[in-house]
Each structure stands twice: as C-alpha cells, then as structure tokens.
Short mmCIF file of C-alpha atoms and ligand atoms in Angstrom, two decimals:
data_model
loop_
_atom_site.label_atom_id
_atom_site.label_comp_id
_atom_site.label_asym_id
_atom_site.label_seq_id
_atom_site.Cartn_x
_atom_site.Cartn_y
_atom_site.Cartn_z
CA UNK A 159 248.37 -171.80 -70.41
CA UNK A 160 247.60 -175.20 -71.87
CA UNK A 161 245.01 -175.42 -74.59
CA UNK A 162 241.92 -177.24 -73.43
CA UNK A 163 241.26 -180.41 -75.36
CA UNK A 164 237.91 -181.85 -76.26
CA UNK A 165 236.87 -185.30 -77.33
CA UNK A 166 233.69 -187.02 -78.42
CA UNK A 167 232.19 -189.37 -75.85
CA UNK A 168 229.57 -192.03 -76.36
CA UNK A 169 226.76 -191.15 -73.97
CA UNK A 170 225.93 -194.81 -73.46
CA UNK A 171 229.21 -196.50 -72.77
CA UNK A 172 231.76 -193.70 -72.38
CA UNK A 173 233.84 -194.61 -75.46
CA UNK A 174 236.07 -191.69 -76.44
CA UNK A 175 236.84 -190.72 -80.00
CA UNK A 176 238.87 -187.74 -81.28
CA UNK A 177 236.23 -187.05 -83.93
CA UNK A 178 232.47 -187.38 -84.17
CA UNK A 179 231.13 -190.79 -85.11
CA UNK A 180 227.62 -191.82 -86.09
CA UNK A 181 227.91 -195.27 -84.57
CA UNK A 182 229.78 -196.22 -81.45
CA UNK A 183 232.35 -198.95 -82.19
CA UNK A 184 232.17 -200.11 -78.60
CA UNK A 185 228.46 -200.46 -77.83
CA UNK A 186 227.08 -200.15 -81.40
CA UNK A 187 224.74 -197.36 -80.35
CA UNK A 188 223.71 -194.83 -83.00
CA UNK A 189 223.96 -191.08 -82.75
CA UNK A 190 225.19 -191.07 -79.20
CA UNK A 191 228.38 -188.99 -79.38
CA UNK A 192 228.64 -185.60 -77.72
CA UNK A 193 231.61 -183.29 -77.49
CA UNK A 194 233.02 -182.85 -74.01
CA UNK A 195 236.09 -181.31 -72.48
CA UNK A 196 238.87 -183.71 -71.58
CA UNK A 197 239.98 -183.10 -67.98
CA UNK A 198 243.54 -182.09 -67.56
CA UNK A 199 245.19 -184.43 -65.14
CA UNK A 200 247.32 -182.76 -62.51
CA UNK A 201 244.96 -179.93 -61.71
CA UNK A 202 244.89 -178.97 -58.03
CA UNK A 203 241.68 -180.65 -57.01
CA UNK A 204 242.90 -183.93 -58.44
CA UNK A 205 246.33 -183.73 -56.84
CA UNK A 206 244.63 -183.66 -53.47
CA UNK A 207 242.92 -186.92 -54.31
CA UNK A 208 246.13 -188.85 -54.84
CA UNK A 209 246.98 -191.73 -52.57
CA UNK A 210 250.76 -191.04 -52.48
CA UNK A 211 251.41 -194.68 -51.68
CA UNK A 212 254.54 -196.77 -51.83
CA UNK A 213 254.76 -200.42 -52.80
CA UNK A 214 254.53 -202.73 -49.77
CA UNK A 215 255.05 -206.46 -49.40
CA UNK A 216 251.60 -208.01 -49.31
CA UNK A 217 252.36 -209.59 -45.93
CA UNK A 218 252.81 -206.19 -44.32
CA UNK A 219 249.60 -204.60 -45.59
CA UNK A 220 247.27 -203.99 -42.67
CA UNK A 221 243.72 -205.19 -43.22
CA UNK A 222 241.26 -202.39 -42.78
CA UNK A 223 238.44 -203.77 -44.85
CA UNK A 224 237.62 -206.53 -42.39
CA UNK A 225 235.30 -204.32 -40.43
CA UNK A 226 231.81 -204.07 -41.79
CA UNK A 227 229.04 -201.77 -40.76
CA UNK A 228 225.73 -203.56 -40.35
CA UNK A 229 222.95 -201.47 -41.82
CA UNK A 230 220.25 -203.09 -39.71
CA UNK A 231 218.20 -203.90 -42.81
CA UNK A 232 218.89 -207.62 -43.04
CA UNK A 233 217.98 -207.85 -46.72
CA UNK A 234 220.48 -205.14 -47.65
CA UNK A 235 223.17 -206.59 -45.41
CA UNK A 236 222.92 -209.95 -47.06
CA UNK A 237 223.10 -208.51 -50.58
CA UNK A 238 226.19 -206.55 -49.55
CA UNK A 239 227.76 -209.74 -48.20
CA UNK A 240 227.35 -208.94 -44.51
CA UNK A 241 227.31 -205.19 -44.17
CA UNK A 242 229.04 -202.16 -45.63
CA UNK A 243 232.81 -202.45 -46.09
CA UNK A 244 234.77 -199.36 -45.03
CA UNK A 245 235.83 -197.22 -47.97
CA UNK A 246 233.69 -199.06 -50.48
CA UNK A 247 231.70 -197.45 -53.25
CA UNK A 248 228.28 -198.90 -53.88
CA UNK A 249 226.20 -198.07 -56.92
CA UNK A 250 222.47 -198.56 -56.60
CA UNK A 251 220.53 -198.39 -59.83
CA UNK A 252 216.87 -198.64 -60.64
CA UNK A 253 214.00 -197.11 -62.54
CA UNK A 254 212.51 -193.83 -61.35
CA UNK A 255 209.99 -194.28 -58.55
CA UNK A 256 211.10 -197.78 -57.66
CA UNK A 257 212.17 -196.76 -54.16
CA UNK A 258 215.89 -195.98 -54.25
CA UNK A 259 215.62 -192.78 -52.24
CA UNK A 260 213.23 -194.43 -49.80
CA UNK A 261 215.57 -197.34 -49.17
CA UNK A 262 218.56 -195.05 -48.78
CA UNK A 263 216.74 -192.87 -46.26
CA UNK A 264 215.56 -195.87 -44.28
CA UNK A 265 219.03 -197.33 -44.24
CA UNK A 266 220.62 -194.03 -43.22
CA UNK A 267 218.06 -193.65 -40.47
CA UNK A 268 218.91 -197.10 -39.12
CA UNK A 269 222.59 -196.26 -39.10
CA UNK A 270 221.97 -192.88 -37.52
CA UNK A 271 219.93 -194.51 -34.77
CA UNK A 272 222.96 -196.62 -33.97
CA UNK A 273 224.88 -193.43 -33.28
CA UNK A 274 226.72 -193.10 -36.59
CA UNK A 275 226.84 -189.70 -38.20
CA UNK A 276 225.51 -190.08 -41.72
CA UNK A 277 225.10 -187.67 -44.59
CA UNK A 278 222.43 -187.83 -47.26
CA UNK A 279 223.20 -185.59 -50.21
CA UNK A 280 220.38 -184.99 -52.64
CA UNK A 281 220.35 -183.09 -55.86
CA UNK A 282 216.82 -184.05 -56.76
CA UNK A 283 214.61 -182.95 -53.89
CA UNK A 284 214.56 -179.95 -51.61
CA UNK A 285 215.43 -180.34 -47.95
CA UNK A 286 211.80 -179.93 -46.89
CA UNK A 287 210.64 -182.54 -49.39
CA UNK A 288 213.18 -184.93 -47.91
CA UNK A 289 211.96 -184.07 -44.44
CA UNK A 290 208.37 -184.78 -45.45
CA UNK A 291 209.29 -188.14 -46.86
CA UNK A 292 211.39 -188.96 -43.79
CA UNK A 293 208.48 -188.15 -41.54
CA UNK A 294 206.27 -190.42 -43.53
CA UNK A 295 208.64 -193.35 -43.27
CA UNK A 296 209.57 -192.40 -39.68
CA UNK A 297 213.20 -191.80 -40.49
CA UNK A 298 213.95 -188.79 -38.33
CA UNK A 299 217.18 -188.92 -36.42
CA UNK A 300 219.49 -186.27 -35.09
CA UNK A 301 222.53 -187.99 -36.58
CA UNK A 302 221.07 -187.99 -40.07
CA UNK A 303 222.33 -184.94 -41.92
CA UNK A 304 220.76 -183.78 -45.16
CA UNK A 305 222.51 -181.66 -47.75
CA UNK A 306 220.93 -180.41 -50.93
CA UNK A 307 223.77 -179.87 -53.35
CA UNK A 308 224.76 -180.53 -56.93
CA UNK A 309 228.27 -179.12 -57.04
CA UNK A 310 230.90 -181.80 -56.55
CA UNK A 311 233.45 -179.42 -55.08
CA UNK A 312 231.01 -178.12 -52.46
CA UNK A 313 229.92 -181.65 -51.61
CA UNK A 314 233.46 -182.78 -50.95
CA UNK A 315 234.05 -179.65 -48.86
CA UNK A 316 230.98 -180.39 -46.71
CA UNK A 317 231.86 -184.06 -46.35
CA UNK A 318 235.23 -183.00 -44.98
CA UNK A 319 233.64 -180.60 -42.50
CA UNK A 320 230.97 -182.98 -41.22
CA UNK A 321 233.17 -186.11 -41.58
CA UNK A 322 230.26 -188.56 -41.66
CA UNK A 323 230.61 -192.33 -41.37
CA UNK A 324 228.58 -192.97 -44.50
CA UNK A 325 227.57 -190.79 -47.44
CA UNK A 326 224.72 -191.24 -49.90
CA UNK A 327 224.68 -189.29 -53.17
CA UNK A 328 221.17 -189.20 -54.63
CA UNK A 329 221.71 -189.22 -57.58
CA UNK A 330 225.08 -189.34 -59.30
CA UNK A 331 223.50 -187.92 -62.48
CA UNK A 332 222.76 -184.61 -60.77
CA UNK A 333 226.31 -184.07 -59.55
CA UNK A 334 228.40 -181.72 -61.60
CA UNK A 335 231.91 -180.47 -61.39
CA UNK A 336 232.62 -176.84 -62.24
CA UNK A 337 235.90 -177.94 -63.78
CA UNK A 338 234.10 -179.53 -66.70
CA UNK A 339 232.09 -177.59 -69.23
CA UNK A 340 229.75 -180.40 -70.17
CA UNK A 341 226.20 -180.47 -68.85
CA UNK A 342 225.23 -182.29 -65.62
CA UNK A 343 224.26 -185.86 -66.36
CA UNK A 344 226.56 -186.16 -69.37
CA UNK A 345 229.00 -189.01 -69.49
CA UNK A 346 231.99 -186.81 -68.76
CA UNK A 347 230.38 -185.32 -65.67
CA UNK A 348 229.11 -188.60 -64.30
CA UNK A 349 232.47 -190.26 -64.79
CA UNK A 350 234.42 -187.39 -63.29
CA UNK A 351 232.12 -187.01 -60.31
CA UNK A 352 232.09 -190.72 -59.61
CA UNK A 353 235.80 -191.19 -59.90
CA UNK A 354 236.48 -188.32 -57.53
CA UNK A 355 233.89 -189.45 -55.01
CA UNK A 356 235.22 -193.01 -55.15
CA UNK A 357 238.82 -191.85 -54.69
CA UNK A 358 237.70 -189.71 -51.81
CA UNK A 359 235.87 -192.58 -50.16
CA UNK A 360 238.88 -194.90 -50.56
CA UNK A 361 241.26 -192.33 -49.20
CA UNK A 362 239.25 -191.51 -46.09
CA UNK A 363 237.63 -194.90 -45.62
CA UNK A 364 234.11 -193.49 -45.85
CA UNK A 365 231.68 -195.79 -47.67
CA UNK A 366 229.71 -193.98 -50.34
CA UNK A 367 226.43 -195.00 -51.92
CA UNK A 368 225.84 -193.63 -55.41
CA UNK A 369 222.25 -193.69 -56.58
CA UNK A 370 222.07 -194.06 -60.36
CA UNK A 371 219.17 -193.72 -62.74
CA UNK A 372 218.64 -196.27 -65.41
CA UNK A 373 217.95 -195.58 -69.04
CA UNK A 374 215.06 -196.94 -71.07
CA UNK A 375 216.94 -200.11 -71.90
CA UNK A 376 217.60 -200.80 -68.23
CA UNK A 377 221.28 -199.98 -67.92
CA UNK A 378 222.60 -197.37 -65.53
CA UNK A 379 222.65 -194.01 -67.30
CA UNK A 380 226.13 -192.71 -67.87
CA UNK A 381 229.17 -194.66 -68.79
CA UNK A 382 229.46 -198.39 -68.34
CA UNK A 383 232.80 -197.60 -66.75
CA UNK A 384 230.87 -196.51 -63.68
CA UNK A 385 230.09 -200.13 -63.01
CA UNK A 386 233.77 -200.99 -63.28
CA UNK A 387 234.83 -198.23 -60.95
CA UNK A 388 232.61 -199.07 -57.99
CA UNK A 389 233.06 -202.06 -55.70
CA UNK A 390 229.45 -203.13 -55.61
CA UNK A 391 226.54 -202.71 -58.02
CA UNK A 392 223.02 -203.23 -56.75
CA UNK A 393 219.96 -203.11 -58.96
CA UNK A 394 216.52 -202.33 -57.74
CA UNK A 395 213.97 -204.43 -59.62
CA UNK A 396 210.25 -204.86 -59.59
CA UNK A 397 207.44 -203.27 -61.48
CA UNK A 398 205.02 -200.63 -60.44
CA UNK A 399 202.03 -202.95 -60.71
CA UNK A 400 203.39 -205.18 -57.93
CA UNK A 401 204.18 -204.02 -54.43
CA UNK A 402 207.29 -206.10 -53.98
CA UNK A 403 210.77 -204.84 -54.81
CA UNK A 404 213.96 -206.82 -55.25
CA UNK A 405 217.47 -205.52 -54.64
CA UNK A 406 219.88 -207.66 -56.60
CA UNK A 407 223.66 -207.69 -56.26
CA UNK A 408 225.11 -207.61 -59.79
CA UNK A 409 228.72 -207.17 -58.80
CA UNK A 410 230.34 -207.38 -55.41
CA UNK A 411 234.03 -207.22 -54.65
CA UNK A 412 233.37 -208.10 -51.02
CA UNK A 413 230.71 -210.74 -51.16
CA UNK A 414 228.57 -213.02 -53.28
CA UNK A 415 226.82 -211.78 -56.40
CA UNK A 416 223.27 -212.48 -57.47
CA UNK A 417 222.14 -212.38 -53.89
CA UNK A 418 218.74 -210.74 -53.57
CA UNK A 419 216.88 -208.82 -50.93
CA UNK A 420 213.09 -208.74 -51.11
CA UNK A 421 211.02 -205.79 -49.96
CA UNK A 422 207.44 -204.75 -50.05
CA UNK A 423 206.52 -201.12 -50.69
CA UNK A 424 203.95 -200.00 -48.15
CA UNK A 425 202.64 -196.62 -47.16
CA UNK A 426 205.39 -196.37 -44.54
CA UNK A 427 208.23 -197.21 -46.88
CA UNK A 428 209.93 -200.47 -47.69
CA UNK A 429 209.27 -203.45 -45.45
CA UNK A 430 211.58 -206.45 -45.54
CA UNK A 431 210.06 -209.69 -46.78
CA UNK A 432 211.87 -212.25 -44.69
CA UNK A 433 210.04 -215.20 -46.13
CA UNK A 434 209.84 -214.62 -49.89
CA UNK A 435 208.73 -218.14 -50.81
CA UNK A 436 205.54 -217.81 -48.78
CA UNK A 437 205.09 -214.34 -50.24
CA UNK A 438 205.36 -215.47 -53.85
CA UNK A 439 203.20 -218.56 -53.36
CA UNK A 440 200.48 -216.77 -51.40
CA UNK A 441 197.90 -216.66 -54.17
CA UNK A 442 198.65 -219.96 -55.80
CA UNK A 443 195.62 -221.82 -57.12
CA UNK A 444 195.38 -225.48 -56.09
CA UNK A 445 194.74 -228.34 -58.47
CA UNK A 446 194.66 -226.23 -61.59
CA UNK A 447 196.34 -227.41 -64.77
CA UNK A 448 199.37 -225.45 -65.90
CA UNK A 449 200.83 -224.52 -62.54
CA UNK A 450 203.93 -225.93 -60.87
CA UNK A 451 206.30 -224.80 -58.10
CA UNK A 452 210.04 -224.64 -58.67
CA UNK A 453 212.72 -223.94 -56.07
CA UNK A 454 214.91 -221.38 -57.74
CA UNK A 455 218.15 -220.23 -56.19
CA UNK A 456 218.87 -216.53 -55.91
CA UNK A 457 222.45 -216.13 -54.73
CA UNK A 458 222.62 -218.33 -51.68
CA UNK A 459 218.93 -218.28 -50.92
CA UNK A 460 216.35 -220.67 -52.30
CA UNK A 461 213.05 -219.11 -53.29
CA UNK A 462 210.03 -221.09 -54.35
CA UNK A 463 208.24 -219.62 -57.32
CA UNK A 464 205.19 -220.69 -59.21
CA UNK A 465 205.49 -221.15 -62.95
CA UNK A 466 202.24 -220.93 -64.86
CA UNK A 467 201.62 -221.97 -68.41
CA UNK A 468 198.64 -221.66 -70.67
CA UNK A 469 198.64 -223.71 -73.84
CA UNK A 470 195.66 -223.16 -76.08
CA UNK A 471 195.01 -223.83 -79.72
CA UNK A 472 195.80 -220.83 -81.82
CA UNK A 473 193.21 -218.85 -83.69
CA UNK A 474 195.74 -217.33 -86.07
CA UNK A 475 198.12 -218.75 -88.62
CA UNK A 476 201.20 -218.24 -86.49
CA UNK A 477 200.95 -219.31 -82.87
CA UNK A 478 201.77 -216.76 -80.20
CA UNK A 479 204.50 -217.36 -77.68
CA UNK A 480 204.82 -215.14 -74.64
CA UNK A 481 207.24 -215.62 -71.78
CA UNK A 482 207.09 -213.36 -68.74
CA UNK A 483 209.69 -213.91 -66.07
CA UNK A 484 211.61 -216.59 -67.96
CA UNK A 485 213.86 -216.50 -70.99
CA UNK A 486 211.86 -216.53 -74.23
CA UNK A 487 214.53 -218.45 -76.16
CA UNK A 488 214.63 -221.08 -73.46
CA UNK A 489 210.89 -221.58 -73.82
CA UNK A 490 211.17 -222.00 -77.60
CA UNK A 491 213.92 -224.55 -77.09
CA UNK A 492 211.85 -226.51 -74.57
CA UNK A 493 208.82 -226.49 -76.87
CA UNK A 494 211.01 -227.96 -79.62
CA UNK A 495 212.36 -230.63 -77.28
CA UNK A 496 208.84 -231.57 -76.13
CA UNK A 497 207.74 -231.84 -79.74
CA UNK A 498 210.68 -233.86 -81.03
CA UNK A 499 211.48 -236.07 -78.04
CA UNK A 500 208.19 -236.54 -76.23
CA UNK A 501 205.87 -236.33 -79.19
CA UNK A 502 203.81 -233.53 -77.65
CA UNK A 503 202.94 -231.37 -80.62
CA UNK A 504 202.65 -227.84 -79.34
CA UNK A 505 203.40 -226.39 -82.77
CA UNK A 506 199.81 -225.30 -83.36
CA UNK A 507 199.24 -223.84 -79.92
CA UNK A 508 199.57 -220.41 -78.39
CA UNK A 509 201.85 -220.68 -75.37
CA UNK A 510 201.94 -218.21 -72.51
CA UNK A 511 204.40 -218.66 -69.66
CA UNK A 512 204.30 -216.51 -66.57
CA UNK A 513 206.16 -216.56 -63.29
CA UNK A 514 203.61 -215.59 -60.66
CA UNK A 515 204.26 -212.44 -58.66
CA UNK A 516 206.30 -210.89 -61.44
CA UNK A 517 209.65 -212.37 -60.41
CA UNK A 518 212.32 -213.22 -62.97
CA UNK A 519 214.02 -216.60 -62.86
CA UNK A 520 216.98 -216.83 -65.18
CA UNK A 521 218.68 -220.05 -64.22
CA UNK A 522 218.30 -223.19 -66.38
CA UNK A 523 217.37 -225.18 -63.25
CA UNK A 524 213.77 -224.11 -63.81
CA UNK A 525 213.62 -225.76 -67.27
CA UNK A 526 211.87 -228.80 -65.93
CA UNK A 527 209.31 -226.53 -64.28
CA UNK A 528 208.54 -224.80 -67.56
CA UNK A 529 208.18 -228.15 -69.31
CA UNK A 530 205.97 -229.52 -66.54
CA UNK A 531 203.70 -226.46 -66.57
CA UNK A 532 203.35 -226.50 -70.36
CA UNK A 533 202.60 -230.21 -70.44
CA UNK A 534 200.11 -229.92 -67.62
CA UNK A 535 198.22 -227.20 -69.44
CA UNK A 536 198.42 -228.99 -72.77
CA UNK A 537 197.09 -232.25 -71.33
CA UNK A 538 194.73 -230.35 -69.05
CA UNK A 539 195.87 -232.40 -66.07
CA UNK A 540 196.83 -230.64 -62.85
CA UNK A 541 200.11 -231.42 -61.12
CA UNK A 542 199.89 -232.49 -57.48
CA UNK A 543 199.99 -229.32 -55.37
CA UNK A 544 202.68 -230.69 -53.01
CA UNK A 545 205.12 -231.64 -55.77
CA UNK A 546 208.08 -229.65 -56.97
CA UNK A 547 210.20 -230.23 -60.04
CA UNK A 548 213.78 -229.23 -60.60
CA UNK A 549 216.32 -229.78 -63.35
CA UNK A 550 217.92 -228.47 -66.49
CA UNK A 551 216.73 -229.92 -69.77
CA UNK A 552 219.18 -230.79 -72.54
CA UNK A 553 218.46 -230.90 -76.26
CA UNK A 554 218.26 -234.70 -76.25
CA UNK A 555 215.52 -234.56 -73.64
CA UNK A 556 217.89 -235.55 -70.84
CA UNK A 557 217.46 -234.00 -67.40
CA UNK A 558 220.69 -232.52 -66.05
CA UNK A 559 221.85 -231.89 -62.52
CA UNK A 560 221.56 -228.48 -60.90
CA UNK A 561 223.64 -226.90 -58.17
CA UNK A 562 222.85 -226.84 -54.46
CA UNK A 563 220.06 -229.35 -54.57
CA UNK A 564 219.92 -229.81 -50.80
CA UNK A 565 219.24 -226.14 -50.00
CA UNK A 566 216.42 -226.02 -52.52
CA UNK A 567 214.78 -229.22 -51.38
CA UNK A 568 215.03 -228.20 -47.72
CA UNK A 569 213.23 -224.96 -48.45
CA UNK A 570 210.49 -226.89 -50.24
CA UNK A 571 210.20 -229.33 -47.35
CA UNK A 572 209.94 -226.42 -44.93
CA UNK A 573 206.93 -225.11 -46.83
CA UNK A 574 205.16 -228.44 -46.78
CA UNK A 575 206.04 -229.94 -50.15
CA UNK A 576 206.41 -233.71 -49.93
CA UNK A 577 207.48 -234.93 -53.33
CA UNK A 578 210.13 -233.77 -55.73
CA UNK A 579 211.29 -234.74 -59.15
CA UNK A 580 215.02 -234.23 -59.52
CA UNK A 581 217.68 -235.23 -62.05
CA UNK A 582 219.00 -238.77 -61.84
CA UNK A 583 222.57 -237.56 -61.71
CA UNK A 584 222.10 -235.75 -58.38
CA UNK A 585 224.28 -237.42 -55.78
CA UNK A 586 222.33 -239.24 -53.11
CA UNK A 587 223.94 -237.73 -50.02
CA UNK A 588 222.42 -234.34 -50.66
CA UNK A 589 218.85 -235.50 -50.87
CA UNK A 590 218.25 -237.16 -47.52
CA UNK A 591 215.43 -234.99 -46.30
CA UNK A 592 212.73 -236.21 -44.00
CA UNK A 593 209.15 -236.49 -45.26
CA UNK A 594 210.22 -235.81 -48.82
CA UNK A 595 209.68 -238.39 -51.48
CA UNK A 596 212.49 -238.11 -53.98
CA UNK A 597 211.83 -239.20 -57.53
CA UNK A 598 214.90 -239.33 -59.75
CA UNK A 599 214.45 -238.94 -63.47
CA UNK A 600 216.88 -239.18 -66.32
CA UNK A 601 214.75 -238.22 -69.30
CA UNK A 602 211.77 -235.99 -69.94
CA UNK A 603 209.55 -238.94 -70.74
CA UNK A 604 210.10 -240.32 -67.23
CA UNK A 605 208.99 -237.00 -65.83
CA UNK A 606 205.75 -237.14 -67.74
CA UNK A 607 205.13 -240.67 -66.48
CA UNK A 608 205.80 -239.62 -62.91
CA UNK A 609 203.77 -236.43 -62.96
CA UNK A 610 200.52 -237.45 -64.60
P1 TYD B 884 211.38 -193.18 -54.41
O1 TYD B 884 212.19 -193.70 -53.28
O2 TYD B 884 211.21 -191.72 -54.52
O3 TYD B 884 211.94 -193.72 -55.79
P2 TYD B 884 213.30 -193.38 -56.55
O4 TYD B 884 214.18 -192.63 -55.64
O5 TYD B 884 213.80 -194.74 -56.92
O6 TYD B 884 212.89 -192.61 -57.75
O7 TYD B 884 209.99 -193.95 -54.36
C1 TYD B 884 208.87 -193.32 -54.69
C2 TYD B 884 207.74 -194.27 -54.87
O8 TYD B 884 207.50 -195.06 -53.75
C3 TYD B 884 206.53 -193.47 -55.12
O9 TYD B 884 205.92 -193.97 -56.27
C4 TYD B 884 205.67 -193.65 -53.94
C5 TYD B 884 206.17 -194.88 -53.30
N1 TYD B 884 206.20 -194.80 -51.82
C6 TYD B 884 205.34 -195.57 -51.09
O10 TYD B 884 204.51 -196.31 -51.62
N2 TYD B 884 205.39 -195.51 -49.72
C7 TYD B 884 206.27 -194.70 -49.06
O11 TYD B 884 206.28 -194.67 -47.84
C8 TYD B 884 207.15 -193.89 -49.84
C9 TYD B 884 208.14 -192.98 -49.20
C10 TYD B 884 207.10 -193.99 -51.22
MG1 MG B 885 214.83 -190.65 -55.83
#
C-alpha cells in the first residue's frame, strides 16, 4: 500500500508547499497554511471521471455547446450570455444573506415549470426549511427535486440516478469527499469537490451551479483555482441596507463579462429590475448643487447613475475625503487636476462622493461626472437637471473619449435628458440623436464654462 502524502495548503489561494510556511509566497497572506492530505491520482472514483478521449481534427469536432437553456429570468440569462450552456460549470459567489439560495431556487423553479427535471442539492438547510422558503417565493414544482447532502460521493450517485438537466450545489463549501481527511470547507476539500463535480458535468453535459461563500475580504472562500476551473463566475453584490441586488459576470467563457443583472429583494423573493436607470434615479433631487447624472456602461447595458458630491470647508487640520461607489484614488487624482489645472482649490475642503443607490461605478468614463459634481458643490451652483456629462479626465485636464458613446446617449435621451457634455474626440457619426444637444469639450475648463 502506498504511503499517504500530505502537503501544506494556503487556505486563501490554494498554494501548496511541502513544509509549513508563515507567509504565503503566492498571495502574501499570513498564517494561512494547513496540512492536508494530497489525493492519490488513479484511485477508482477518479478513474471513472476520465474523459478517455482521442485527439480529433478541429473540423470534425461536433458542436454541442451551441444549445443554451433559457432560465426564464431575463437578468440571469443576459449575464450568462444568453442562457445556460450545456455542461458548463457556473460559480455564484456572494456574502451570506444576499440572496444566492433564493435566486437559485427561483431559477430552478422556472426551469422545472418548463418541464426540465432539476436537482437542488443543499448542505446548509434541511429539506423542510427549503420547502418553507420555496412556498414563500412560490417556487413549488413537481420537477424540482431537493436533496440534502454533504457527501460528494452520495451526491454524484444521486445525480446519476435522477439524471437531472441542471444541478445546483448550495454551497460548495459544505461538500466533502470521504477520500480526503481534511475538514469540510478546507481548500483541499473545496478543490477536490469542485474539480470532480466540474468533470462530471462536462462528461455528462449537465450544467452545474456551484454556490460559493465569500470571505471577509470579498473573495470566494476556498482556493482561487476554483475561479479558474469553472466556466463562468457570477458575483452577487449589493448591501443589506438597500433592497436592490446586482449579479455581475466576472468571468464567462461563453459570453460577455461585466454584464450585470439587477434585482430587487422583496418579500416574495427576487424581482427583476428591467429598467435600472429609472430605478437608480428615482429619488434624485432636482436643482441641488453637487448632483449630476452619468451614463455608465455595465457590460453591454447603459445605466444612468447619479453622482453626488459634498464639498465643505474642513473643521480639522487634515481634510477628509470619502468616496463611496467610486474609486478613492481616482477622486484624489481628480481633486489634484481641478486644483492645478482649473485653479479650484479644494485642498482645504472635506470631500464626500457618493453614487446614489449604493451602486459601484468603476470605469474612468465617469471621471467627468465626479469632477462636475465636486465643482457644482464647491461653487454651490446646481447643474441643469436634464444634462448628463461623460468622459475620462487625463492628468493635463484633457477630456478623453469613452467607448460606446451612442448606447449611453440613447439611454439618456430615452429618459428625457436633452443635453450632454462629451469629449471632443468622439466621432460625430455616433452622436446623432434626436432632441439631444451635444456639447463637445476638449478640456476641463470648457466643461466648467458650459455647465455653470
Ligand atoms: P438567501 O437566499 O438565504 O441568501 P444566501 O443564500 O445568499 O445566504 O437570502 C436570505 C435573505 O433574503 C434573508 O435576509 C431574507 C431575504 N429574503 C427576502 O427578503 N424575501 C424573500 O422572499 C426571501 C426568500 C428572502
Ligand atoms: Mg444560502
């Protein structure tokens, strides 16, 4: 009999070392190594998972992935790139209580109603708890099977017996394989369970959704390799103080990334928000200094968000800077540009930036919006309520072009905005939109002249 080997695994990123280390050379985490058994390859259960394939000329490979299953939840379908691809593995991460299980149940119910046999495997709740929740969100269907199980081997056995069209594992951290000695939730277990479930799904063409918890710092608990193994990674965002939830595609082998789906958490589960711009602008104050609307692009969809700024003279030695929803460093940079190039001295002011509704906008295209909001608050002059601004700001105070201008401006026009400030370098053919006054600007100073 072979001697079993152990190794030390980083519990954050899955880095393996033959001896214990205090600091992980891969992710620089401290005190995160735990000893785990190294799986012997070639054991029976693994042999069964092999593909046993032969090399084929690429021309002769039949396409099986073309067929997608539509979930019936339009927001999820779009994030997935038009439905679930057969045999794909989808990881869905998010903080506890954000609504992962709810979304999965609602989606499975939709699919079951279409006549597909679906299996929801939970290791976190009892069958009756799941039933209670399903009743609440009206997700009761005879084709929706529920299995409460944590053992990987038994799960795979049951999947083979029931042969469902889609499987959900809620959550991957609770799954454990008896072949490994390490505790459930440890890196070794999570990696082993995922890799076997993914192989299984590829081999039999059954799509599998893996629900993953996130750690305090926001990454999916368990090894980073999990994200490399699956085809699609979705993150559930939003905070508990707001009712909306966003599902964001972080990685997608079969579709666009950074696409988002917007939901609202109600007492009957998650409701799709088909018109997010209206949703995020609902409570916008009119004619108040420090507020401006920016069309930000999330994946392929433009979403109008309101950027708010409050600039007030500081009462302490060092001014406070707070940025919620936008990048803090970006704000500091823009403050410096305003100071140096436009002569607006914000150095002695506290600056608070907030994106209304709690959304996050990461793209530099909103730079001009941040600048406009800060200036408006600083000068105490409101910006016209029907004006949008759009553009990236360079260090010399120049306004740079942004991508997909036409989509963004069309969305603004649809919601009744009639004037927009855009970079000079934008080509003219993409900005022919009726009832929209286009104002092209090359430098920040021109923006200030045009806005106030
Ligand atoms: P859940 O799906 O259990 O979260 P996760 O699986 O990501 O941990 O979501 C639970 C939260 O959602 C809980 O705080 C209550 C809330 N909720 C509603 O507001 N309405 C509902 O219909 C349901 C089912 C949950
Ligand atoms: Mg859950």
